[in-house]
Each structure stands twice: as C-alpha cells, then as structure tokens.
PDB file of C-alpha atoms in Angstrom:
ATOM      1  CA  MET A   1      -0.581 -86.932 123.506  1.00  0.00           C
ATOM      2  CA  VAL A   2      -2.407 -85.389 126.682  1.00  0.00           C
ATOM      3  CA  THR A   3       0.083 -82.500 127.447  1.00  0.00           C
ATOM      4  CA  ALA A   4       0.709 -80.772 123.721  1.00  0.00           C
ATOM      5  CA  LEU A   5      -2.677 -79.602 122.360  1.00  0.00           C
ATOM      6  CA  VAL A   6      -4.326 -77.267 124.671  1.00  0.00           C
ATOM      7  CA  ALA A   7      -5.466 -74.938 122.271  1.00  0.00           C
ATOM      8  CA  ALA A   8      -8.366 -76.542 120.647  1.00  0.00           C
ATOM      9  CA  LEU A   9     -10.170 -77.576 123.756  1.00  0.00           C
ATOM     10  CA  ALA A  10     -14.651 -76.997 123.385  1.00  0.00           C
ATOM     11  CA  GLY A  11     -16.594 -76.749 126.383  1.00  0.00           C
ATOM     12  CA  ALA A  12     -16.750 -78.065 129.930  1.00  0.00           C
ATOM     13  CA  ALA A  13     -20.128 -79.898 128.549  1.00  0.00           C
ATOM     14  CA  LEU A  14     -18.347 -82.205 126.052  1.00  0.00           C
ATOM     15  CA  LEU A  15     -15.511 -82.813 129.235  1.00  0.00           C
ATOM     16  CA  ALA A  16     -18.260 -84.041 131.567  1.00  0.00           C
ATOM     17  CA  ALA A  17     -19.762 -86.564 130.018  1.00  0.00           C
ATOM     18  CA  PRO A  18     -18.286 -89.463 127.350  1.00  0.00           C
ATOM     19  CA  ASP A  19     -19.449 -88.630 123.777  1.00  0.00           C
ATOM     20  CA  PRO A  20     -22.974 -90.649 122.956  1.00  0.00           C
ATOM     21  CA  ALA A  21     -22.320 -90.509 119.672  1.00  0.00           C
ATOM     22  CA  SER A  22     -20.785 -93.660 118.603  1.00  0.00           C
ATOM     23  CA  ALA A  23     -22.747 -95.518 121.035  1.00  0.00           C
ATOM     24  CA  THR A  24     -22.244 -99.355 119.359  1.00  0.00           C
ATOM     25  CA  ARG A  25     -19.450-100.997 119.571  1.00  0.00           C
ATOM     26  CA  GLN A  26     -18.520-103.133 116.038  1.00  0.00           C
ATOM     27  CA  ASP A  27     -15.395-104.743 115.960  1.00  0.00           C
ATOM     28  CA  THR A  28     -15.005-107.299 112.882  1.00  0.00           C
ATOM     29  CA  THR A  29     -12.046-109.496 112.069  1.00  0.00           C
ATOM     30  CA  ALA A  30     -11.423-109.679 108.017  1.00  0.00           C
ATOM     31  CA  ALA A  31      -8.452-109.693 106.769  1.00  0.00           C
ATOM     32  CA  THR A  32      -6.866-106.451 105.332  1.00  0.00           C
ATOM     33  CA  THR A  33      -4.318-104.861 103.132  1.00  0.00           C
ATOM     34  CA  THR A  34      -1.874-101.649 103.366  1.00  0.00           C
ATOM     35  CA  THR A  35      -2.064 -99.933 100.205  1.00  0.00           C
ATOM     36  CA  SER A  36       1.416 -98.615  98.861  1.00  0.00           C
ATOM     37  CA  GLY A  37       2.646 -95.480  98.861  1.00  0.00           C
ATOM     38  CA  ALA A  38       0.349 -92.152  99.982  1.00  0.00           C
ATOM     39  CA  PRO A  39      -2.940 -93.369 101.542  1.00  0.00           C
ATOM     40  CA  GLY A  40      -6.038 -92.429  99.610  1.00  0.00           C
ATOM     41  CA  ALA A  41      -3.821 -90.528  96.436  1.00  0.00           C
ATOM     42  CA  ARG A  42      -5.686 -89.365  93.450  1.00  0.00           C
ATOM     43  CA  GLY A  43      -5.443 -91.688  90.982  1.00  0.00           C
ATOM     44  CA  GLY A  44      -4.632 -94.454  92.988  1.00  0.00           C
ATOM     45  CA  SER A  45      -6.909 -96.965  95.923  1.00  0.00           C
ATOM     46  CA  VAL A  46      -8.469 -94.679  98.475  1.00  0.00           C
ATOM     47  CA  GLY A  47      -7.290 -95.198 102.048  1.00  0.00           C
ATOM     48  CA  GLY A  48      -4.713 -97.171 103.992  1.00  0.00           C
ATOM     49  CA  VAL A  49      -5.919 -99.797 104.925  1.00  0.00           C
ATOM     50  CA  ARG A  50      -9.364-101.103 103.407  1.00  0.00           C
ATOM     51  CA  ALA A  51     -11.490-105.097 103.896  1.00  0.00           C
ATOM     52  CA  VAL A  52     -10.579-107.566 101.522  1.00  0.00           C
ATOM     53  CA  GLY A  53     -10.351-111.813 100.993  1.00  0.00           C
ATOM     54  CA  ALA A  54      -6.833-112.880 102.572  1.00  0.00           C
ATOM     55  CA  ALA A  55      -5.172-115.365 100.256  1.00  0.00           C
ATOM     56  CA  ARG A  56      -4.889-118.576 100.549  1.00  0.00           C
ATOM     57  CA  GLY A  57      -1.516-118.976 102.598  1.00  0.00           C
ATOM     58  CA  ALA A  58      -0.665-115.514 102.760  1.00  0.00           C
ATOM     59  CA  PRO A  59      -0.336-113.896 106.338  1.00  0.00           C
ATOM     60  CA  ALA A  60      -3.718-112.577 108.099  1.00  0.00           C
ATOM     61  CA  GLY A  61      -3.994-109.151 108.224  1.00  0.00           C
ATOM     62  CA  PRO A  62      -5.133-106.772 110.772  1.00  0.00           C
ATOM     63  CA  GLY A  63      -9.049-106.456 112.127  1.00  0.00           C
ATOM     64  CA  TYR A  64     -10.490-103.141 112.612  1.00  0.00           C
ATOM     65  CA  TYR A  65     -12.748-101.720 114.902  1.00  0.00           C
ATOM     66  CA  ARG A  66     -15.620 -99.457 115.100  1.00  0.00           C
ATOM     67  CA  GLY A  67     -16.346 -97.399 118.094  1.00  0.00           C
ATOM     68  CA  ARG A  68     -14.709 -95.253 121.022  1.00  0.00           C
ATOM     69  CA  ALA A  69     -11.277 -95.731 122.170  1.00  0.00           C
ATOM     70  CA  PHE A  70      -9.374 -93.986 125.758  1.00  0.00           C
ATOM     71  CA  ASP A  71      -5.501 -94.173 125.790  1.00  0.00           C
ATOM     72  CA  THR A  72      -3.614 -92.951 129.172  1.00  0.00           C
ATOM     73  CA  CYS A  73      -0.407 -92.826 129.719  1.00  0.00           C
ATOM     74  CA  GLU A  74       0.468 -95.999 131.894  1.00  0.00           C
ATOM     75  CA  ALA A  75      -1.485 -99.600 130.640  1.00  0.00           C
ATOM     76  CA  PRO A  76      -3.573-100.061 133.653  1.00  0.00           C
ATOM     77  CA  SER A  77      -4.103-102.796 135.552  1.00  0.00           C
ATOM     78  CA  LEU A  78      -5.881-105.821 134.855  1.00  0.00           C
ATOM     79  CA  ALA A  79      -8.283-105.366 137.142  1.00  0.00           C
ATOM     80  CA  VAL A  80      -9.207-101.863 135.798  1.00  0.00           C
ATOM     81  CA  MET A  81      -9.367-103.009 132.239  1.00  0.00           C
ATOM     82  CA  LYS A  82     -11.576-105.989 134.013  1.00  0.00           C
ATOM     83  CA  ALA A  83     -13.646-103.227 135.590  1.00  0.00           C
ATOM     84  CA  TRP A  84     -13.494-101.316 132.559  1.00  0.00           C
ATOM     85  CA  ARG A  85     -15.979-103.735 130.570  1.00  0.00           C
ATOM     86  CA  SER A  86     -18.216-101.755 131.867  1.00  0.00           C
ATOM     87  CA  SER A  87     -17.595 -98.496 129.745  1.00  0.00           C
ATOM     88  CA  PRO A  88     -18.930 -97.890 126.589  1.00  0.00           C
ATOM     89  CA  TYR A  89     -15.129 -97.894 124.992  1.00  0.00           C
ATOM     90  CA  GLY A  90     -13.631-100.813 123.471  1.00  0.00           C
ATOM     91  CA  ALA A  91     -10.410-100.243 122.522  1.00  0.00           C
ATOM     92  CA  VAL A  92      -7.355 -99.011 124.773  1.00  0.00           C
ATOM     93  CA  GLY A  93      -3.557 -96.738 122.934  1.00  0.00           C
ATOM     94  CA  ILE A  94      -0.398 -98.693 124.361  1.00  0.00           C
ATOM     95  CA  TYR A  95       2.474 -96.662 125.177  1.00  0.00           C
ATOM     96  CA  PHE A  96       4.502 -99.678 123.929  1.00  0.00           C
ATOM     97  CA  GLY A  97       7.676 -98.126 123.045  1.00  0.00           C
ATOM     98  CA  GLY A  98       9.994 -95.014 122.304  1.00  0.00           C
ATOM     99  CA  ARG A  99      12.412 -93.045 124.152  1.00  0.00           C
ATOM    100  CA  GLY A 100      10.155 -90.086 124.869  1.00  0.00           C
ATOM    101  CA  ARG A 101       7.507 -91.554 126.616  1.00  0.00           C
ATOM    102  CA  GLY A 102       5.664 -90.140 128.827  1.00  0.00           C
ATOM    103  CA  CYS A 103       5.286 -93.092 130.826  1.00  0.00           C
ATOM    104  CA  PRO A 104       9.125 -95.129 130.160  1.00  0.00           C
ATOM    105  CA  VAL A 105       8.392 -97.592 133.572  1.00  0.00           C
ATOM    106  CA  GLN A 106       5.139 -99.127 132.704  1.00  0.00           C
ATOM    107  CA  ARG A 107       4.759-101.722 135.723  1.00  0.00           C
ATOM    108  CA  GLU A 108       1.864-103.522 133.811  1.00  0.00           C
ATOM    109  CA  LEU A 109       2.560-104.363 130.533  1.00  0.00           C
ATOM    110  CA  SER A 110       3.791-107.442 129.714  1.00  0.00           C
ATOM    111  CA  ARG A 111       3.237-110.169 127.081  1.00  0.00           C
ATOM    112  CA  ASP A 112       0.657-111.614 129.280  1.00  0.00           C
ATOM    113  CA  TRP A 113      -1.520-108.282 130.221  1.00  0.00           C
ATOM    114  CA  VAL A 114      -1.582-107.966 126.621  1.00  0.00           C
ATOM    115  CA  ALA A 115      -3.154-111.521 126.260  1.00  0.00           C
ATOM    116  CA  SER A 116      -5.176-111.021 129.332  1.00  0.00           C
ATOM    117  CA  VAL A 117      -6.866-107.766 128.402  1.00  0.00           C
ATOM    118  CA  HIS A 118      -7.203-109.460 125.064  1.00  0.00           C
ATOM    119  CA  ALA A 119      -9.143-112.193 125.534  1.00  0.00           C
ATOM    120  CA  MET A 120     -11.368-109.673 127.975  1.00  0.00           C
ATOM    121  CA  GLY A 121     -12.618-108.223 124.598  1.00  0.00           C
ATOM    122  CA  TRP A 122      -9.861-104.929 124.649  1.00  0.00           C
ATOM    123  CA  ARG A 123      -9.210-104.044 121.094  1.00  0.00           C
ATOM    124  CA  LEU A 124      -5.659-102.537 121.710  1.00  0.00           C
ATOM    125  CA  LEU A 125      -3.819 -99.173 119.458  1.00  0.00           C
ATOM    126  CA  PRO A 126      -0.212 -99.683 119.946  1.00  0.00           C
ATOM    127  CA  LEU A 127       1.655 -96.025 120.145  1.00  0.00           C
ATOM    128  CA  PHE A 128       5.087 -95.783 120.486  1.00  0.00           C
ATOM    129  CA  VAL A 129       6.709 -91.917 121.478  1.00  0.00           C
ATOM    130  CA  GLY A 130      10.062 -92.555 119.886  1.00  0.00           C
ATOM    131  CA  SER A 131      12.444 -89.499 118.662  1.00  0.00           C
ATOM    132  CA  GLN A 132      10.476 -85.411 118.139  1.00  0.00           C
ATOM    133  CA  ALA A 133      10.438 -83.049 115.957  1.00  0.00           C
ATOM    134  CA  PRO A 134      12.972 -80.341 116.603  1.00  0.00           C
ATOM    135  CA  CYS A 135      11.420 -77.692 116.848  1.00  0.00           C
ATOM    136  CA  VAL A 136       8.279 -79.920 119.096  1.00  0.00           C
ATOM    137  CA  ILE A 137       6.143 -77.688 121.405  1.00  0.00           C
ATOM    138  CA  SER A 138       6.637 -79.750 124.520  1.00  0.00           C
ATOM    139  CA  THR A 139       9.264 -78.494 126.671  1.00  0.00           C
ATOM    140  CA  ALA A 140       9.396 -82.135 127.969  1.00  0.00           C
ATOM    141  CA  LYS A 141       9.700 -83.462 124.835  1.00  0.00           C
ATOM    142  CA  ARG A 142      12.419 -82.063 123.702  1.00  0.00           C
ATOM    143  CA  PRO A 143      15.080 -83.917 124.659  1.00  0.00           C
ATOM    144  CA  PHE A 144      13.784 -86.475 122.356  1.00  0.00           C
ATOM    145  CA  ALA A 145      14.434 -84.025 119.273  1.00  0.00           C
ATOM    146  CA  LEU A 146      15.389 -85.655 115.976  1.00  0.00           C
ATOM    147  CA  GLY A 147      19.031 -85.699 115.296  1.00  0.00           C
ATOM    148  CA  SER A 148      21.318 -84.831 111.241  1.00  0.00           C
ATOM    149  CA  SER A 149      20.901 -87.877 110.291  1.00  0.00           C
ATOM    150  CA  PRO A 150      16.595 -88.096 110.680  1.00  0.00           C
ATOM    151  CA  TRP A 151      16.113 -91.346 107.659  1.00  0.00           C
ATOM    152  CA  SER A 152      18.232 -92.934 109.141  1.00  0.00           C
ATOM    153  CA  GLN A 153      16.652 -92.538 112.661  1.00  0.00           C
ATOM    154  CA  GLY A 154      13.400 -93.049 111.376  1.00  0.00           C
ATOM    155  CA  THR A 155      15.058 -96.813 110.403  1.00  0.00           C
ATOM    156  CA  ARG A 156      16.484 -97.864 113.753  1.00  0.00           C
ATOM    157  CA  GLU A 157      13.690 -96.471 115.364  1.00  0.00           C
ATOM    158  CA  ALA A 158      10.913 -98.706 113.566  1.00  0.00           C
ATOM    159  CA  GLY A 159      12.936-101.615 114.215  1.00  0.00           C
ATOM    160  CA  GLU A 160      12.827-100.633 117.876  1.00  0.00           C
ATOM    161  CA  ALA A 161       8.771-100.389 117.246  1.00  0.00           C
ATOM    162  CA  VAL A 162       8.985-104.109 115.809  1.00  0.00           C
ATOM    163  CA  ARG A 163      10.661-105.767 117.836  1.00  0.00           C
ATOM    164  CA  ALA A 164       8.793-104.172 121.251  1.00  0.00           C
ATOM    165  CA  ALA A 165       5.764-105.614 119.393  1.00  0.00           C
ATOM    166  CA  GLY A 166       7.047-108.872 119.018  1.00  0.00           C
ATOM    167  CA  ALA A 167       7.825-109.150 122.552  1.00  0.00           C
ATOM    168  CA  LEU A 168       4.688-108.333 124.044  1.00  0.00           C
ATOM    169  CA  GLY A 169       2.537-111.245 121.605  1.00  0.00           C
ATOM    170  CA  LEU A 170       2.422-107.913 119.009  1.00  0.00           C
ATOM    171  CA  ASP A 171       1.952-110.246 115.859  1.00  0.00           C
ATOM    172  CA  ALA A 172       2.658-109.273 112.357  1.00  0.00           C
ATOM    173  CA  SER A 173       0.315-106.899 110.381  1.00  0.00           C
ATOM    174  CA  SER A 174      -0.765-105.319 113.505  1.00  0.00           C
ATOM    175  CA  PRO A 175      -1.095-101.653 113.550  1.00  0.00           C
ATOM    176  CA  LEU A 176       1.672 -99.473 115.003  1.00  0.00           C
ATOM    177  CA  TYR A 177       1.042 -96.115 116.078  1.00  0.00           C
ATOM    178  CA  LEU A 178       4.140 -93.710 115.338  1.00  0.00           C
ATOM    179  CA  ASP A 179       4.046 -90.420 118.025  1.00  0.00           C
ATOM    180  CA  ILE A 180       4.535 -87.705 116.659  1.00  0.00           C
ATOM    181  CA  GLU A 181       3.739 -84.381 119.214  1.00  0.00           C
ATOM    182  CA  ALA A 182       3.073 -80.703 118.520  1.00  0.00           C
ATOM    183  CA  TYR A 183       5.822 -78.992 116.626  1.00  0.00           C
ATOM    184  CA  ARG A 184       5.615 -75.048 115.538  1.00  0.00           C
ATOM    185  CA  ALA A 185       3.235 -74.501 112.637  1.00  0.00           C
ATOM    186  CA  GLY A 186       5.658 -73.184 109.539  1.00  0.00           C
ATOM    187  CA  ASP A 187       8.366 -74.425 110.347  1.00  0.00           C
ATOM    188  CA  ALA A 188       9.940 -75.248 106.807  1.00  0.00           C
ATOM    189  CA  PRO A 189      13.390 -76.880 107.616  1.00  0.00           C
ATOM    190  CA  CYS A 190      11.633 -78.506 111.069  1.00  0.00           C
ATOM    191  CA  ALA A 191       9.105 -80.435 109.273  1.00  0.00           C
ATOM    192  CA  ALA A 192      10.865 -81.245 106.615  1.00  0.00           C
ATOM    193  CA  THR A 193      13.366 -83.137 108.972  1.00  0.00           C
ATOM    194  CA  THR A 194       9.915 -84.134 110.607  1.00  0.00           C
ATOM    195  CA  LEU A 195       9.065 -85.820 107.572  1.00  0.00           C
ATOM    196  CA  SER A 196      12.156 -87.739 106.440  1.00  0.00           C
ATOM    197  CA  PHE A 197      11.521 -89.253 109.568  1.00  0.00           C
ATOM    198  CA  VAL A 198       8.266 -90.296 109.419  1.00  0.00           C
ATOM    199  CA  ARG A 199       8.870 -91.775 106.215  1.00  0.00           C
ATOM    200  CA  ALA A 200      11.349 -93.838 107.118  1.00  0.00           C
ATOM    201  CA  TRP A 201       9.872 -94.798 109.820  1.00  0.00           C
ATOM    202  CA  SER A 202       6.576 -95.894 107.948  1.00  0.00           C
ATOM    203  CA  ARG A 203       8.661 -97.513 105.009  1.00  0.00           C
ATOM    204  CA  GLU A 204      10.536 -99.857 107.733  1.00  0.00           C
ATOM    205  CA  VAL A 205       7.893-100.886 109.866  1.00  0.00           C
ATOM    206  CA  ARG A 206       6.023-101.589 106.832  1.00  0.00           C
ATOM    207  CA  ARG A 207       9.187-103.747 104.965  1.00  0.00           C
ATOM    208  CA  LEU A 208       9.212-105.110 108.150  1.00  0.00           C
ATOM    209  CA  GLY A 209       5.161-106.810 108.280  1.00  0.00           C
ATOM    210  CA  TYR A 210       3.566-104.438 110.098  1.00  0.00           C
ATOM    211  CA  VAL A 211       1.154-101.585 109.201  1.00  0.00           C
ATOM    212  CA  PRO A 212       2.704 -97.666 110.202  1.00  0.00           C
ATOM    213  CA  GLY A 213      -0.005 -95.541 111.673  1.00  0.00           C
ATOM    214  CA  PHE A 214       0.428 -92.129 112.511  1.00  0.00           C
ATOM    215  CA  TYR A 215      -0.620 -89.710 115.385  1.00  0.00           C
ATOM    216  CA  SER A 216      -0.013 -86.207 115.699  1.00  0.00           C
ATOM    217  CA  SER A 217      -1.232 -82.661 115.995  1.00  0.00           C
ATOM    218  CA  VAL A 218      -4.281 -81.080 112.920  1.00  0.00           C
ATOM    219  CA  GLU A 219      -2.414 -78.181 112.624  1.00  0.00           C
ATOM    220  CA  THR A 220       1.858 -79.286 111.825  1.00  0.00           C
ATOM    221  CA  GLY A 221       2.164 -83.218 112.352  1.00  0.00           C
ATOM    222  CA  VAL A 222      -0.724 -84.159 110.565  1.00  0.00           C
ATOM    223  CA  ARG A 223      -1.197 -80.683 108.005  1.00  0.00           C
ATOM    224  CA  ASP A 224       1.686 -81.409 106.989  1.00  0.00           C
ATOM    225  CA  ILE A 225       1.322 -84.954 106.286  1.00  0.00           C
ATOM    226  CA  GLU A 226      -2.267 -84.299 104.313  1.00  0.00           C
ATOM    227  CA  ALA A 227       0.132 -81.992 102.115  1.00  0.00           C
ATOM    228  CA  GLN A 228       2.373 -84.737 100.987  1.00  0.00           C
ATOM    229  CA  ARG A 229      -0.008 -87.207  99.938  1.00  0.00           C
ATOM    230  CA  ARG A 230      -1.714 -83.932  97.790  1.00  0.00           C
ATOM    231  CA  ALA A 231       1.604 -83.891  96.455  1.00  0.00           C
ATOM    232  CA  GLY A 232       2.237 -87.774  95.951  1.00  0.00           C
ATOM    233  CA  THR A 233       5.221 -88.435  98.619  1.00  0.00           C
ATOM    234  CA  LYS A 234       5.820 -92.246  99.066  1.00  0.00           C
ATOM    235  CA  ASP A 235       6.030 -94.142 102.316  1.00  0.00           C
ATOM    236  CA  LEU A 236       3.393 -92.063 104.233  1.00  0.00           C
ATOM    237  CA  PRO A 237       1.565 -93.691 107.064  1.00  0.00           C
ATOM    238  CA  ALA A 238      -0.892 -95.944 106.400  1.00  0.00           C
ATOM    239  CA  VAL A 239      -3.664 -95.065 109.395  1.00  0.00           C
ATOM    240  CA  MET A 240      -3.949 -91.482 110.554  1.00  0.00           C
ATOM    241  CA  TRP A 241      -4.703 -90.720 114.208  1.00  0.00           C
ATOM    242  CA  PHE A 242      -5.821 -86.740 114.173  1.00  0.00           C
ATOM    243  CA  ALA A 243      -5.962 -85.325 117.303  1.00  0.00           C
ATOM    244  CA  ARG A 244      -8.639 -81.853 117.403  1.00  0.00           C
ATOM    245  CA  TRP A 245     -10.282 -81.243 120.613  1.00  0.00           C
ATOM    246  CA  GLY A 246     -13.828 -80.789 119.963  1.00  0.00           C
ATOM    247  CA  ARG A 247     -16.486 -82.326 118.569  1.00  0.00           C
ATOM    248  CA  PRO A 248     -15.726 -85.723 117.398  1.00  0.00           C
ATOM    249  CA  ALA A 249     -15.569 -85.780 113.833  1.00  0.00           C
ATOM    250  CA  LEU A 250     -13.941 -88.300 112.274  1.00  0.00           C
ATOM    251  CA  TYR A 251     -15.172 -87.946 108.729  1.00  0.00           C
ATOM    252  CA  THR A 252     -15.812 -84.065 108.857  1.00  0.00           C
ATOM    253  CA  GLU A 253     -11.834 -82.275 109.681  1.00  0.00           C
ATOM    254  CA  THR A 254     -11.516 -80.073 107.486  1.00  0.00           C
ATOM    255  CA  VAL A 255      -7.807 -79.994 107.473  1.00  0.00           C
ATOM    256  CA  LEU A 256      -7.924 -83.984 106.008  1.00  0.00           C
ATOM    257  CA  ASP A 257     -10.220 -84.773 102.398  1.00  0.00           C
ATOM    258  CA  PRO A 258     -12.850 -86.321 102.923  1.00  0.00           C
ATOM    259  CA  GLN A 259     -11.710 -89.831 100.291  1.00  0.00           C
ATOM    260  CA  ALA A 260      -8.171 -89.678 102.143  1.00  0.00           C
ATOM    261  CA  TRP A 261      -7.194 -92.287 104.791  1.00  0.00           C
ATOM    262  CA  THR A 262      -9.937 -94.494 103.757  1.00  0.00           C
ATOM    263  CA  PRO A 263     -12.257 -96.387 104.420  1.00  0.00           C
ATOM    264  CA  HIS A 264     -10.929 -97.974 108.370  1.00  0.00           C
ATOM    265  CA  ALA A 265      -7.967 -95.949 108.619  1.00  0.00           C
ATOM    266  CA  ARG A 266      -8.663 -92.964 110.629  1.00  0.00           C
ATOM    267  CA  ILE A 267      -8.876 -92.049 114.602  1.00  0.00           C
ATOM    268  CA  HIS A 268      -9.974 -88.796 116.077  1.00  0.00           C
ATOM    269  CA  GLN A 269      -8.783 -87.986 120.265  1.00  0.00           C
ATOM    270  CA  TYR A 270     -11.148 -85.181 120.816  1.00  0.00           C
ATOM    271  CA  ALA A 271     -10.681 -84.869 124.342  1.00  0.00           C
ATOM    272  CA  GLY A 272      -7.849 -84.875 126.628  1.00  0.00           C
ATOM    273  CA  ASN A 273      -6.967 -84.946 130.248  1.00  0.00           C
ATOM    274  CA  VAL A 274     -10.714 -86.494 131.318  1.00  0.00           C
ATOM    275  CA  SER A 275     -11.708 -88.312 134.606  1.00  0.00           C
ATOM    276  CA  GLU A 276     -13.665 -91.093 134.255  1.00  0.00           C
ATOM    277  CA  ALA A 277     -14.818 -93.843 136.121  1.00  0.00           C
ATOM    278  CA  TYR A 278     -16.430 -97.119 135.742  1.00  0.00           C
ATOM    279  CA  GLY A 279     -16.578-100.367 138.314  1.00  0.00           C
ATOM    280  CA  GLY A 280     -15.547 -98.413 140.664  1.00  0.00           C
ATOM    281  CA  ARG A 281     -11.646 -97.077 139.000  1.00  0.00           C
ATOM    282  CA  ARG A 282     -10.952 -93.911 137.950  1.00  0.00           C
ATOM    283  CA  LEU A 283      -8.539 -93.141 135.322  1.00  0.00           C
ATOM    284  CA  LEU A 284      -7.280 -90.027 133.379  1.00  0.00           C
ATOM    285  CA  ILE A 285      -7.609 -90.715 129.510  1.00  0.00           C
ATOM    286  CA  ASP A 286      -7.967 -89.028 126.641  1.00  0.00           C
ATOM    287  CA  ARG A 287     -10.954 -90.034 124.265  1.00  0.00           C
ATOM    288  CA  ASN A 288     -11.475 -90.813 120.828  1.00  0.00           C
ATOM    289  CA  THR A 289     -13.779 -91.723 118.418  1.00  0.00           C
ATOM    290  CA  MET A 290     -11.996 -94.864 115.594  1.00  0.00           C
ATOM    291  CA  ASP A 291     -12.450 -96.716 112.634  1.00  0.00           C
ATOM    292  CA  ALA A 292      -9.197 -97.876 112.103  1.00  0.00           C
ATOM    293  CA  PRO A 293      -6.641-101.049 112.660  1.00  0.00           C
ATOM    294  CA  VAL A 294      -6.069-102.721 116.270  1.00  0.00           C
ATOM    295  CA  ALA A 295      -3.419-104.816 117.323  1.00  0.00           C
ATOM    296  CA  ARG A 296      -3.147-108.978 116.243  1.00  0.00           C
ATOM    297  CA  VAL A 297      -2.429-110.397 119.447  1.00  0.00           C
ATOM    298  CA  ALA A 298      -0.231-114.404 119.796  1.00  0.00           C
ATOM    299  CA  PRO A 299      -1.902-116.535 121.767  1.00  0.00           C
ATOM    300  CA  THR A 300      -0.717-117.145 125.013  1.00  0.00           C
ATOM    301  CA  ALA A 301      -0.529-120.825 126.597  1.00  0.00           C
ATOM    302  CA  ASP A 302      -1.642-121.357 129.731  1.00  0.00           C
ATOM    303  CA  LEU A 303      -2.755-118.365 130.710  1.00  0.00           C
ATOM    304  CA  LYS A 304      -4.006-118.741 134.555  1.00  0.00           C
ATOM    305  CA  SER A 305      -5.370-115.305 135.627  1.00  0.00           C
ATOM    306  CA  PRO A 306      -8.791-115.259 137.155  1.00  0.00           C
ATOM    307  CA  LEU A 307      -8.881-111.792 135.292  1.00  0.00           C
ATOM    308  CA  SER A 308      -8.369-112.920 132.100  1.00  0.00           C
ATOM    309  CA  ALA A 309     -12.011-113.884 131.468  1.00  0.00           C
ATOM    310  CA  PRO A 310     -14.855-111.734 129.748  1.00  0.00           C
TER     311      PRO A 310
END
C-alpha cells in the first residue's frame, strides 16, 4: 500500500503528527452479518456489514472497530506492539498472505503472535496481496499481473487466503481485505479483467464463511467498484478500504455514494510512509481511520509470553 498512491499527498503538517480527529477508540463485539450482492445497492440493504442480533446456534459475526488504525509492511515484534499500546491507534493491518506482498517474509507473524497482540487489546485487519491488475502502475507489482483466466485465479486465491487466515487463528466471519494496487485509469480491458478477479475472490471468500473486503486507490479500483455497485453488479466486496492521501474523509469521500458501504464498512487510508514512535519504538506506517469489521481470533491455549498481557 505504501508506494502506489503518491499523487494524493497533502501538506507536511498532516504528515508530522497523528490525526487529531477520532481520537477515542471505540470497539464493539456486536454480532454482525454481511449483506449479499452489491453493498449499498439502491433499493436493497445499504451497507456491507451491519450489526444484528445473533441467531441461536448461528456462527458469530465479526466485531467492528471505530477509530484509528495503522498498517506496516512487516508485522512488528510483540515488544513493539506492546510499546505501541500508548499510541492513538487501536487496530493494525497485517499482510497475512498473497504472492504480491511487499514483505513476503513475515518473521514475527504466527498464530501465537496473532493471539498475543489480540490479548493486548489490538484489533486486526488481515490484508491479502495477491495477483494485481494487468496494468498495475507499480513496477514492483508487475510480476504479479493477472493472467488470462481472472475468474478462476480469483477463486483459487480466495481459497489460499482463507487457508492462510485459518492457519493464523483468524476465525470464520473475519474480514479479509484484498489489496489491489493502483492501476492505469481509463484502461477498460484492464479494469474488466481486474473486476472479474475481485468478484470471484469476493464470492469465494464469502462462500467459505469470511467477509470479503477490498483495498485500492480511490481513482482506480475504488472508483471502478463503486461504478459497478451503482450498476447493480453482484459479488462485490462487503467492506471498502479506500486510499486517498490528504485529510481524513471516512464518510465524505466524493467518489463513494454517501449511502454506500455503510454502516461499519469503510476504512480510509489518508497518509503513508509516515515515521512515528511510541514507547521508544519507531515504525514506518500508513495512517487510517475506520469504522469497519476486524478479525475474530481463535483462542490459543497456554500462551506463555509475558508480552501477551495488556
């Protein structure tokens, strides 16, 4: 995420300090359900994820978190995560799978890491960076461009994502966020191929019991998915994580209809490549504000790490 969206940077003052808005963490574990079809489609249920009461015997839905979040290329150590509990952030994005990850060797990320940071109070946003648009802008992502069968590729990679999530203890009903980096605007064949992949991935993730989320640039992937939502296209992502660097605008982004992907179904990445330090530990991060689902974490018995306590 941190390299593809440089065109939308705002002033240096924004990047020098944490966003003063939405400073209070708000976390709820209300049972939720995902709507089918196009999130926010007119004439139907508005939003990708909405809070409801859990039916007797039904699997629990994801909780959601409202507040500030950060993501960083490689999962930090438990010591860093403990130090950062003094930060204004309450959720963290983890790059848990996909052939296109910028940091494929995740030295810290494991089932025990997930359980430990969750026990500290962190909420988790699992990011899957798989195949990319054929006209992806980033040269680093071009080796992972989609082939000639995007639907089957999307279905296959969705299965990979669900297996990788389960191996880390991320339970069913967790959101899995598909990362599609910025691609060439106005390239209709490229956009159509990418849409086919995203729809297949979303459909299969949903079928396997997880919540399909989507991350991309406002001017490419997000704009194209919003156009499909307006057209009534099915099998779209349930949660929208949009990147436009500037002021936080979770519910005022002009590309998105104000009624779309609500309630509890939006994340805004508004700054990137920002260096911050808390508790004496420094990280290079992207900043996000969110009101969206977070992972359900399976309990891990007999965790011994002294860092797992809040």
